[in-house]
Amino acid sequence: MTPILLRTAADLHARVRTGRRAVVMTMGALHEGHATLIRTARELAGPDGEVVVTVFVNPLQFGQGEDLDRYPRTLDADLKIAEEAGADTVFAPAVDEVYPGGEPQVRIGAGPMGERLEGASRPGHFDGVLTVVAKLLHLTRPDVALYGQKDAQQLALIRRMVRDLNFGIEIVGVPTVREDDGLALSSRNRYLSAPQRRTALALSAALFAGRDRHAAQEALRARAREVPATHARAEALSALGESRAAADAHAVAQAAPGGAGAVLAAARLVLDEAARLDPPLELDYLALVDPSDFTEIGDREDGFTGEAVLAVAARVGTTRLIDNLPLTFGTFGAAS
């Protein structure tokens, strides 16, 4: 069924609600990543609920010199994708509907968490994001709202805002959707020429290299814990003909348990190679962070266990791209 296109909050509020309302917020230029969010929203809302997709290019989150004017606006195509993914309503308000008095004088501040990584590269960006998200949550009045893991820092800040300010709305994160070659889907990918796109693959390749190094470290630690003493551990593994694994296990056992440095080093090797390509990749940041506050995880003496996010941002030509992968430290050999 073709979704209903609404332009005002009054029209949206006039709709009769019989079940859960799930909202997917977008800036338009929908792709398979957005479609995955909408399909997940459909599942959460159920057959009697309502899925609302917002399409609004928020001027507050674009800094000076960023791509607000050229950001793609493809509402007809967006409606088709929303329909195929199961949306009931597309809410596409004008700027003066969301900001009736012009740019708001009172905004939501993202705080220290919003000044790191993306916030450091784009000052004020997250203040604009949280302000529009808060307004759209009030305008759409959902029971649950869904956001992509690709914008991990944004997702973390929205969760924090909803919790800190008692919005009473469930926030659901949906895993990043990728092309077959690993590139994370983004509305900005359409700006890339063929050579630029090949260079851009280094972002996901770097994350995968870091993930693989992390998995190897975790597996070695689990193996190392199977026998109690370092010397006996090496001898036992060597007896099985695993001399290199034994050496690696011994080295890992002596290293900081968290292994953040090794994960970052593996990812950085890929990015350093991409910096020498034509066209080159210009790295903005590579960081391994705690998703609760986006502080960086170092090789702490007492190690690090728990959830982490390996995040990267870079520019290829004039297009800035971000990507990330969630990692969990301390999973192997843990007591069940």
mmCIF file of C-alpha atoms in Angstrom:
data_model
loop_
_atom_site.group_PDB
_atom_site.id
_atom_site.type_symbol
_atom_site.label_atom_id
_atom_site.label_comp_id
_atom_site.label_asym_id
_atom_site.label_seq_id
_atom_site.Cartn_x
_atom_site.Cartn_y
_atom_site.Cartn_z
ATOM 1 C CA MET A 1 0.000 0.000 0.000
ATOM 2 C CA THR A 2 1.318 3.449 -0.907
ATOM 3 C CA PRO A 3 2.254 5.356 2.244
ATOM 4 C CA ILE A 4 0.388 8.529 3.066
ATOM 5 C CA LEU A 5 2.500 11.667 2.549
ATOM 6 C CA LEU A 6 1.961 14.238 5.280
ATOM 7 C CA ARG A 7 3.506 17.696 5.552
ATOM 8 C CA THR A 8 2.289 18.947 8.923
ATOM 9 C CA ALA A 9 2.345 17.645 12.465
ATOM 10 C CA ALA A 10 -1.348 18.493 12.794
ATOM 11 C CA ASP A 11 -2.183 16.052 10.005
ATOM 12 C CA LEU A 12 0.007 13.398 11.600
ATOM 13 C CA HIS A 13 -1.606 13.889 15.004
ATOM 14 C CA ALA A 14 -5.067 13.601 13.436
ATOM 15 C CA ARG A 15 -4.392 10.023 12.336
ATOM 16 C CA VAL A 16 -6.141 7.383 14.409
ATOM 17 C CA ARG A 17 -3.652 5.202 16.288
ATOM 18 C CA THR A 18 -4.545 1.606 17.092
ATOM 19 C CA GLY A 19 -1.151 0.101 17.903
ATOM 20 C CA ARG A 20 2.510 0.954 18.405
ATOM 21 C CA ARG A 21 3.989 3.750 16.332
ATOM 22 C CA ALA A 22 7.552 3.142 15.148
ATOM 23 C CA VAL A 23 9.496 6.034 13.645
ATOM 24 C CA VAL A 24 12.493 5.967 11.302
ATOM 25 C CA MET A 25 14.146 9.376 10.932
ATOM 26 C CA THR A 26 15.954 10.130 7.665
ATOM 27 C CA MET A 27 17.192 13.053 5.615
ATOM 28 C CA GLY A 28 15.867 11.379 2.489
ATOM 29 C CA ALA A 29 17.918 9.915 -0.379
ATOM 30 C CA LEU A 30 16.810 6.532 0.922
ATOM 31 C CA HIS A 31 18.785 3.372 0.183
ATOM 32 C CA GLU A 32 18.834 -0.238 1.355
ATOM 33 C CA GLY A 33 20.166 0.793 4.749
ATOM 34 C CA HIS A 34 17.077 2.918 5.337
ATOM 35 C CA ALA A 35 14.881 0.146 3.939
ATOM 36 C CA THR A 36 16.339 -2.227 6.530
ATOM 37 C CA LEU A 37 15.439 0.252 9.265
ATOM 38 C CA ILE A 38 11.881 0.512 7.921
ATOM 39 C CA ARG A 39 11.478 -3.264 7.688
ATOM 40 C CA THR A 40 12.707 -3.631 11.261
ATOM 41 C CA ALA A 41 10.262 -0.915 12.324
ATOM 42 C CA ARG A 42 7.482 -2.836 10.594
ATOM 43 C CA GLU A 43 8.329 -5.930 12.625
ATOM 44 C CA LEU A 44 8.389 -3.965 15.876
ATOM 45 C CA ALA A 45 5.147 -2.124 15.156
ATOM 46 C CA GLY A 46 3.342 -5.302 14.169
ATOM 47 C CA PRO A 47 0.412 -5.606 11.792
ATOM 48 C CA ASP A 48 -1.781 -3.287 13.865
ATOM 49 C CA GLY A 49 0.858 -0.633 14.429
ATOM 50 C CA GLU A 50 2.096 2.255 12.296
ATOM 51 C CA VAL A 51 5.485 2.914 10.721
ATOM 52 C CA VAL A 52 6.282 6.586 10.157
ATOM 53 C CA VAL A 53 9.316 7.607 8.083
ATOM 54 C CA THR A 54 10.425 11.205 8.465
ATOM 55 C CA VAL A 55 12.188 12.918 5.564
ATOM 56 C CA PHE A 56 13.780 16.181 6.629
ATOM 57 C CA VAL A 57 17.132 17.702 5.676
ATOM 58 C CA ASN A 58 18.047 19.416 8.922
ATOM 59 C CA PRO A 59 19.972 22.659 8.348
ATOM 60 C CA LEU A 60 21.143 22.834 11.974
ATOM 61 C CA GLN A 61 23.504 19.865 11.622
ATOM 62 C CA PHE A 62 25.413 21.177 8.603
ATOM 63 C CA GLY A 63 28.420 23.316 9.340
ATOM 64 C CA GLN A 64 29.850 26.089 7.199
ATOM 65 C CA GLY A 65 31.202 24.660 3.948
ATOM 66 C CA GLU A 66 29.364 21.343 4.319
ATOM 67 C CA ASP A 67 27.024 19.893 1.709
ATOM 68 C CA LEU A 68 23.592 21.203 2.743
ATOM 69 C CA ASP A 69 22.839 22.714 -0.675
ATOM 70 C CA ARG A 70 23.914 19.671 -2.655
ATOM 71 C CA TYR A 71 22.518 17.064 -0.268
ATOM 72 C CA PRO A 72 20.297 14.857 -2.480
ATOM 73 C CA ARG A 73 16.555 15.430 -2.282
ATOM 74 C CA THR A 74 14.688 12.547 -3.938
ATOM 75 C CA LEU A 75 11.244 12.450 -2.361
ATOM 76 C CA ASP A 76 9.490 10.540 -5.181
ATOM 77 C CA ALA A 77 12.091 7.775 -5.055
ATOM 78 C CA ASP A 78 11.996 7.849 -1.261
ATOM 79 C CA LEU A 79 8.253 7.243 -1.261
ATOM 80 C CA LYS A 80 8.730 4.182 -3.453
ATOM 81 C CA ILE A 81 11.405 2.701 -1.183
ATOM 82 C CA ALA A 82 9.311 3.467 1.903
ATOM 83 C CA GLU A 83 6.338 1.716 0.315
ATOM 84 C CA GLU A 84 8.298 -1.402 -0.600
ATOM 85 C CA ALA A 85 9.796 -1.612 2.904
ATOM 86 C CA GLY A 86 6.409 -1.402 4.630
ATOM 87 C CA ALA A 87 5.952 2.211 5.781
ATOM 88 C CA ASP A 88 2.464 3.513 6.440
ATOM 89 C CA THR A 89 3.251 7.224 6.537
ATOM 90 C CA VAL A 90 5.971 9.519 5.253
ATOM 91 C CA PHE A 91 6.225 12.748 7.221
ATOM 92 C CA ALA A 92 8.110 15.298 5.104
ATOM 93 C CA PRO A 93 7.731 18.687 6.779
ATOM 94 C CA ALA A 94 9.046 21.983 5.463
ATOM 95 C CA VAL A 95 11.735 23.812 7.420
ATOM 96 C CA ASP A 96 9.209 26.318 8.821
ATOM 97 C CA GLU A 97 7.066 23.429 10.107
ATOM 98 C CA VAL A 98 9.949 22.101 12.187
ATOM 99 C CA TYR A 99 11.392 25.529 13.036
ATOM 100 C CA PRO A 100 8.381 27.882 12.874
ATOM 101 C CA GLY A 101 10.253 30.794 14.432
ATOM 102 C CA GLY A 102 13.396 30.349 12.402
ATOM 103 C CA GLU A 103 16.498 28.770 13.878
ATOM 104 C CA PRO A 104 15.699 27.934 17.509
ATOM 105 C CA GLN A 105 17.356 30.045 20.162
ATOM 106 C CA VAL A 106 17.054 27.193 22.660
ATOM 107 C CA ARG A 107 18.791 23.998 21.562
ATOM 108 C CA ILE A 108 19.841 20.709 23.112
ATOM 109 C CA GLY A 109 23.548 20.594 23.875
ATOM 110 C CA ALA A 110 25.339 17.321 23.288
ATOM 111 C CA GLY A 111 27.824 17.964 26.099
ATOM 112 C CA PRO A 112 31.352 16.502 26.295
ATOM 113 C CA MET A 113 30.302 13.290 24.548
ATOM 114 C CA GLY A 114 29.254 15.333 21.533
ATOM 115 C CA GLU A 115 32.617 17.101 21.329
ATOM 116 C CA ARG A 116 34.610 13.944 20.605
ATOM 117 C CA LEU A 117 35.401 12.346 17.222
ATOM 118 C CA GLU A 118 32.622 13.572 14.924
ATOM 119 C CA GLY A 119 31.952 16.469 17.255
ATOM 120 C CA ALA A 120 35.596 17.546 17.177
ATOM 121 C CA SER A 121 35.618 17.409 13.382
ATOM 122 C CA ARG A 122 32.230 19.087 13.034
ATOM 123 C CA PRO A 123 31.735 21.550 15.921
ATOM 124 C CA GLY A 124 28.094 21.997 16.850
ATOM 125 C CA HIS A 125 26.979 19.109 14.642
ATOM 126 C CA PHE A 126 25.504 17.014 17.429
ATOM 127 C CA ASP A 127 23.743 19.971 19.013
ATOM 128 C CA GLY A 128 21.878 20.304 15.723
ATOM 129 C CA VAL A 129 21.236 16.563 15.521
ATOM 130 C CA LEU A 130 19.844 16.248 19.035
ATOM 131 C CA THR A 131 17.724 19.367 18.648
ATOM 132 C CA VAL A 132 16.020 18.074 15.518
ATOM 133 C CA VAL A 133 15.681 14.544 16.890
ATOM 134 C CA ALA A 134 14.020 15.906 20.022
ATOM 135 C CA LYS A 135 11.654 18.018 17.928
ATOM 136 C CA LEU A 136 10.791 15.134 15.593
ATOM 137 C CA LEU A 137 10.179 12.825 18.534
ATOM 138 C CA HIS A 138 7.745 15.386 19.922
ATOM 139 C CA LEU A 139 6.126 15.932 16.527
ATOM 140 C CA THR A 140 5.734 12.229 15.667
ATOM 141 C CA ARG A 141 5.041 10.926 19.218
ATOM 142 C CA PRO A 142 6.374 7.402 18.676
ATOM 143 C CA ASP A 143 6.552 4.427 21.007
ATOM 144 C CA VAL A 144 9.843 3.329 19.455
ATOM 145 C CA ALA A 145 12.384 5.051 17.199
ATOM 146 C CA LEU A 146 15.039 3.291 15.114
ATOM 147 C CA TYR A 147 18.504 4.527 14.087
ATOM 148 C CA GLY A 148 21.393 2.949 12.212
ATOM 149 C CA GLN A 149 24.556 1.702 13.887
ATOM 150 C CA LYS A 150 26.581 3.329 11.080
ATOM 151 C CA ASP A 151 26.093 6.632 12.903
ATOM 152 C CA ALA A 152 27.252 5.074 16.160
ATOM 153 C CA GLN A 153 28.052 8.287 18.006
ATOM 154 C CA GLN A 154 24.728 9.793 16.989
ATOM 155 C CA LEU A 155 22.924 6.660 18.185
ATOM 156 C CA ALA A 156 24.758 6.756 21.522
ATOM 157 C CA LEU A 157 23.914 10.435 22.026
ATOM 158 C CA ILE A 158 20.239 9.917 21.191
ATOM 159 C CA ARG A 159 20.061 7.068 23.673
ATOM 160 C CA ARG A 160 21.696 9.268 26.299
ATOM 161 C CA MET A 161 19.373 12.195 25.568
ATOM 162 C CA VAL A 162 16.260 10.034 25.781
ATOM 163 C CA ARG A 163 17.443 8.556 29.068
ATOM 164 C CA ASP A 164 18.739 11.771 30.633
ATOM 165 C CA LEU A 165 15.702 13.839 29.661
ATOM 166 C CA ASN A 166 13.052 11.167 30.362
ATOM 167 C CA PHE A 167 11.540 10.975 26.901
ATOM 168 C CA GLY A 168 9.949 7.603 27.632
ATOM 169 C CA ILE A 169 10.647 6.296 24.116
ATOM 170 C CA GLU A 170 12.372 3.035 23.210
ATOM 171 C CA ILE A 171 15.459 3.548 21.034
ATOM 172 C CA VAL A 172 16.552 0.666 18.801
ATOM 173 C CA GLY A 173 19.860 0.473 16.939
ATOM 174 C CA VAL A 174 19.976 -1.469 13.673
ATOM 175 C CA PRO A 175 23.236 -2.955 12.304
ATOM 176 C CA THR A 176 25.007 -1.250 9.408
ATOM 177 C CA VAL A 177 24.049 -2.433 5.932
ATOM 178 C CA ARG A 178 26.922 -2.877 3.477
ATOM 179 C CA GLU A 179 27.478 -3.375 -0.215
ATOM 180 C CA ASP A 180 28.828 -6.766 -1.284
ATOM 181 C CA ASP A 181 32.346 -5.305 -1.297
ATOM 182 C CA GLY A 182 31.997 -4.050 2.285
ATOM 183 C CA LEU A 183 31.356 -0.346 1.724
ATOM 184 C CA ALA A 184 28.787 0.929 4.226
ATOM 185 C CA LEU A 185 25.674 2.243 2.534
ATOM 186 C CA SER A 186 25.401 6.020 2.676
ATOM 187 C CA SER A 187 23.492 8.678 0.800
ATOM 188 C CA ARG A 188 26.840 10.357 0.175
ATOM 189 C CA ASN A 189 28.249 7.345 -1.714
ATOM 190 C CA ARG A 190 26.590 8.702 -4.858
ATOM 191 C CA TYR A 191 29.087 11.558 -4.843
ATOM 192 C CA LEU A 192 32.017 9.151 -5.388
ATOM 193 C CA SER A 193 33.546 8.566 -8.797
ATOM 194 C CA ALA A 194 34.603 5.000 -9.622
ATOM 195 C CA PRO A 195 38.258 5.591 -8.591
ATOM 196 C CA GLN A 196 37.146 7.386 -5.422
ATOM 197 C CA ARG A 197 34.857 4.519 -4.531
ATOM 198 C CA ARG A 198 37.729 2.061 -4.828
ATOM 199 C CA THR A 199 39.748 4.183 -2.430
ATOM 200 C CA ALA A 200 36.768 4.484 -0.074
ATOM 201 C CA LEU A 201 36.751 0.711 0.380
ATOM 202 C CA ALA A 202 39.747 1.224 2.674
ATOM 203 C CA LEU A 203 37.402 2.392 5.454
ATOM 204 C CA SER A 204 35.627 -0.943 5.772
ATOM 205 C CA ALA A 205 38.810 -2.880 4.966
ATOM 206 C CA ALA A 206 40.568 -1.152 7.866
ATOM 207 C CA LEU A 207 37.722 -1.969 10.229
ATOM 208 C CA PHE A 208 37.709 -5.598 9.120
ATOM 209 C CA ALA A 209 41.478 -5.790 9.658
ATOM 210 C CA GLY A 210 41.038 -4.434 13.173
ATOM 211 C CA ARG A 211 38.176 -6.852 13.818
ATOM 212 C CA ASP A 212 40.238 -9.810 12.607
ATOM 213 C CA ARG A 213 43.169 -8.809 14.793
ATOM 214 C CA HIS A 214 40.801 -8.477 17.740
ATOM 215 C CA ALA A 215 39.327 -11.936 17.091
ATOM 216 C CA ALA A 216 42.807 -13.450 16.876
ATOM 217 C CA GLN A 217 43.831 -11.823 20.150
ATOM 218 C CA GLU A 218 40.713 -13.020 21.920
ATOM 219 C CA ALA A 219 41.172 -16.566 20.612
ATOM 220 C CA LEU A 220 44.825 -16.613 21.681
ATOM 221 C CA ARG A 221 43.894 -15.453 25.158
ATOM 222 C CA ALA A 222 41.291 -18.173 25.444
ATOM 223 C CA ARG A 223 43.851 -20.748 24.346
ATOM 224 C CA ALA A 224 46.450 -19.313 26.696
ATOM 225 C CA ARG A 225 44.069 -19.699 29.636
ATOM 226 C CA GLU A 226 43.636 -23.415 28.975
ATOM 227 C CA VAL A 227 46.898 -24.144 30.838
ATOM 228 C CA PRO A 228 47.939 -22.168 33.910
ATOM 229 C CA ALA A 229 51.633 -21.387 33.472
ATOM 230 C CA THR A 230 53.151 -19.334 30.676
ATOM 231 C CA HIS A 231 56.079 -21.737 30.146
ATOM 232 C CA ALA A 232 53.868 -24.811 30.293
ATOM 233 C CA ARG A 233 51.416 -23.128 27.945
ATOM 234 C CA ALA A 234 54.082 -22.575 25.311
ATOM 235 C CA GLU A 235 55.399 -26.136 25.686
ATOM 236 C CA ALA A 236 51.920 -27.605 25.402
ATOM 237 C CA LEU A 237 51.134 -25.690 22.246
ATOM 238 C CA SER A 238 54.531 -26.487 20.758
ATOM 239 C CA ALA A 239 53.963 -30.176 21.417
ATOM 240 C CA LEU A 240 50.935 -29.917 19.182
ATOM 241 C CA GLY A 241 53.087 -28.498 16.413
ATOM 242 C CA GLU A 242 51.795 -24.992 16.975
ATOM 243 C CA SER A 243 55.075 -23.248 17.587
ATOM 244 C CA ARG A 244 53.961 -19.951 16.088
ATOM 245 C CA ALA A 245 50.677 -20.069 17.941
ATOM 246 C CA ALA A 246 52.614 -20.807 21.109
ATOM 247 C CA ALA A 247 54.850 -17.809 20.567
ATOM 248 C CA ASP A 248 51.857 -15.633 19.814
ATOM 249 C CA ALA A 249 50.040 -16.910 22.890
ATOM 250 C CA HIS A 250 53.064 -16.177 25.042
ATOM 251 C CA ALA A 251 53.351 -12.675 23.589
ATOM 252 C CA VAL A 252 49.672 -11.983 24.047
ATOM 253 C CA ALA A 253 49.773 -13.286 27.603
ATOM 254 C CA GLN A 254 52.480 -10.748 28.379
ATOM 255 C CA ALA A 255 50.743 -7.897 26.593
ATOM 256 C CA ALA A 256 48.034 -5.639 27.974
ATOM 257 C CA PRO A 257 44.814 -7.696 28.109
ATOM 258 C CA GLY A 258 42.788 -5.064 26.263
ATOM 259 C CA GLY A 259 44.829 -5.148 23.064
ATOM 260 C CA ALA A 260 43.489 -1.809 21.822
ATOM 261 C CA GLY A 261 46.837 -0.810 20.362
ATOM 262 C CA ALA A 262 47.112 -3.927 18.229
ATOM 263 C CA VAL A 263 43.575 -3.501 16.894
ATOM 264 C CA LEU A 264 44.251 0.116 15.953
ATOM 265 C CA ALA A 265 47.612 -0.743 14.406
ATOM 266 C CA ALA A 266 46.059 -3.375 12.148
ATOM 267 C CA ALA A 267 43.417 -0.917 10.955
ATOM 268 C CA ARG A 268 45.913 1.909 10.506
ATOM 269 C CA LEU A 269 48.110 -0.168 8.180
ATOM 270 C CA VAL A 270 45.214 -0.361 5.710
ATOM 271 C CA LEU A 271 44.501 3.354 5.995
ATOM 272 C CA ASP A 272 48.170 4.270 5.541
ATOM 273 C CA GLU A 273 48.233 2.294 2.299
ATOM 274 C CA ALA A 274 45.052 4.026 1.121
ATOM 275 C CA ALA A 275 46.673 7.407 1.759
ATOM 276 C CA ARG A 276 49.116 6.566 -1.040
ATOM 277 C CA LEU A 277 46.446 5.672 -3.583
ATOM 278 C CA ASP A 278 45.268 7.852 -6.451
ATOM 279 C CA PRO A 279 42.968 9.407 -5.407
ATOM 280 C CA PRO A 280 44.193 9.269 -1.808
ATOM 281 C CA LEU A 281 42.226 8.719 1.352
ATOM 282 C CA GLU A 282 42.600 11.601 3.811
ATOM 283 C CA LEU A 283 42.112 10.239 7.322
ATOM 284 C CA ASP A 284 40.191 12.327 9.810
ATOM 285 C CA TYR A 285 40.270 9.939 12.749
ATOM 286 C CA LEU A 286 40.599 6.294 13.713
ATOM 287 C CA ALA A 287 39.619 5.462 17.274
ATOM 288 C CA LEU A 288 38.584 2.606 19.525
ATOM 289 C CA VAL A 289 36.034 3.970 21.966
ATOM 290 C CA ASP A 290 33.748 3.056 24.813
ATOM 291 C CA PRO A 291 30.208 3.385 23.363
ATOM 292 C CA SER A 292 28.795 4.645 26.642
ATOM 293 C CA ASP A 293 30.618 7.991 26.359
ATOM 294 C CA PHE A 294 32.893 7.722 23.290
ATOM 295 C CA THR A 295 36.077 8.128 25.294
ATOM 296 C CA GLU A 296 39.028 6.355 23.718
ATOM 297 C CA ILE A 297 40.136 2.969 24.988
ATOM 298 C CA GLY A 298 43.858 2.694 25.523
ATOM 299 C CA ASP A 299 46.062 -0.271 26.364
ATOM 300 C CA ARG A 300 45.215 -0.116 30.033
ATOM 301 C CA GLU A 301 47.357 -2.042 32.497
ATOM 302 C CA ASP A 302 44.296 -3.778 33.880
ATOM 303 C CA GLY A 303 42.977 -4.451 30.402
ATOM 304 C CA PHE A 304 39.592 -3.577 28.956
ATOM 305 C CA THR A 305 36.561 -5.810 28.891
ATOM 306 C CA GLY A 306 33.158 -5.057 27.496
ATOM 307 C CA GLU A 307 31.655 -3.362 24.467
ATOM 308 C CA ALA A 308 33.710 -1.097 22.209
ATOM 309 C CA VAL A 309 33.348 0.669 18.869
ATOM 310 C CA LEU A 310 36.121 0.860 16.278
ATOM 311 C CA ALA A 311 35.327 4.063 14.374
ATOM 312 C CA VAL A 312 36.844 5.753 11.349
ATOM 313 C CA ALA A 313 36.181 8.918 9.343
ATOM 314 C CA ALA A 314 37.972 10.011 6.195
ATOM 315 C CA ARG A 315 37.603 12.125 3.104
ATOM 316 C CA VAL A 316 37.919 10.906 -0.465
ATOM 317 C CA GLY A 317 37.921 13.855 -2.808
ATOM 318 C CA THR A 318 35.300 16.215 -1.419
ATOM 319 C CA THR A 319 33.196 13.449 0.142
ATOM 320 C CA ARG A 320 33.490 12.718 3.841
ATOM 321 C CA LEU A 321 32.578 9.195 4.943
ATOM 322 C CA ILE A 322 32.256 7.487 8.315
ATOM 323 C CA ASP A 323 32.085 3.842 9.343
ATOM 324 C CA ASN A 324 32.437 1.710 12.454
ATOM 325 C CA LEU A 325 32.274 -1.804 13.831
ATOM 326 C CA PRO A 326 31.195 -2.913 17.314
ATOM 327 C CA LEU A 327 33.673 -5.171 19.133
ATOM 328 C CA THR A 328 33.468 -7.009 22.438
ATOM 329 C CA PHE A 329 36.563 -7.541 24.559
ATOM 330 C CA GLY A 330 36.839 -10.426 26.984
ATOM 331 C CA THR A 331 34.366 -12.784 25.299
ATOM 332 C CA PHE A 332 36.590 -15.835 24.909
ATOM 333 C CA GLY A 333 37.081 -18.067 27.889
ATOM 334 C CA ALA A 334 34.645 -16.140 30.057
ATOM 335 C CA ALA A 335 32.647 -18.029 32.627
ATOM 336 C CA SER A 336 29.212 -18.963 31.390
#
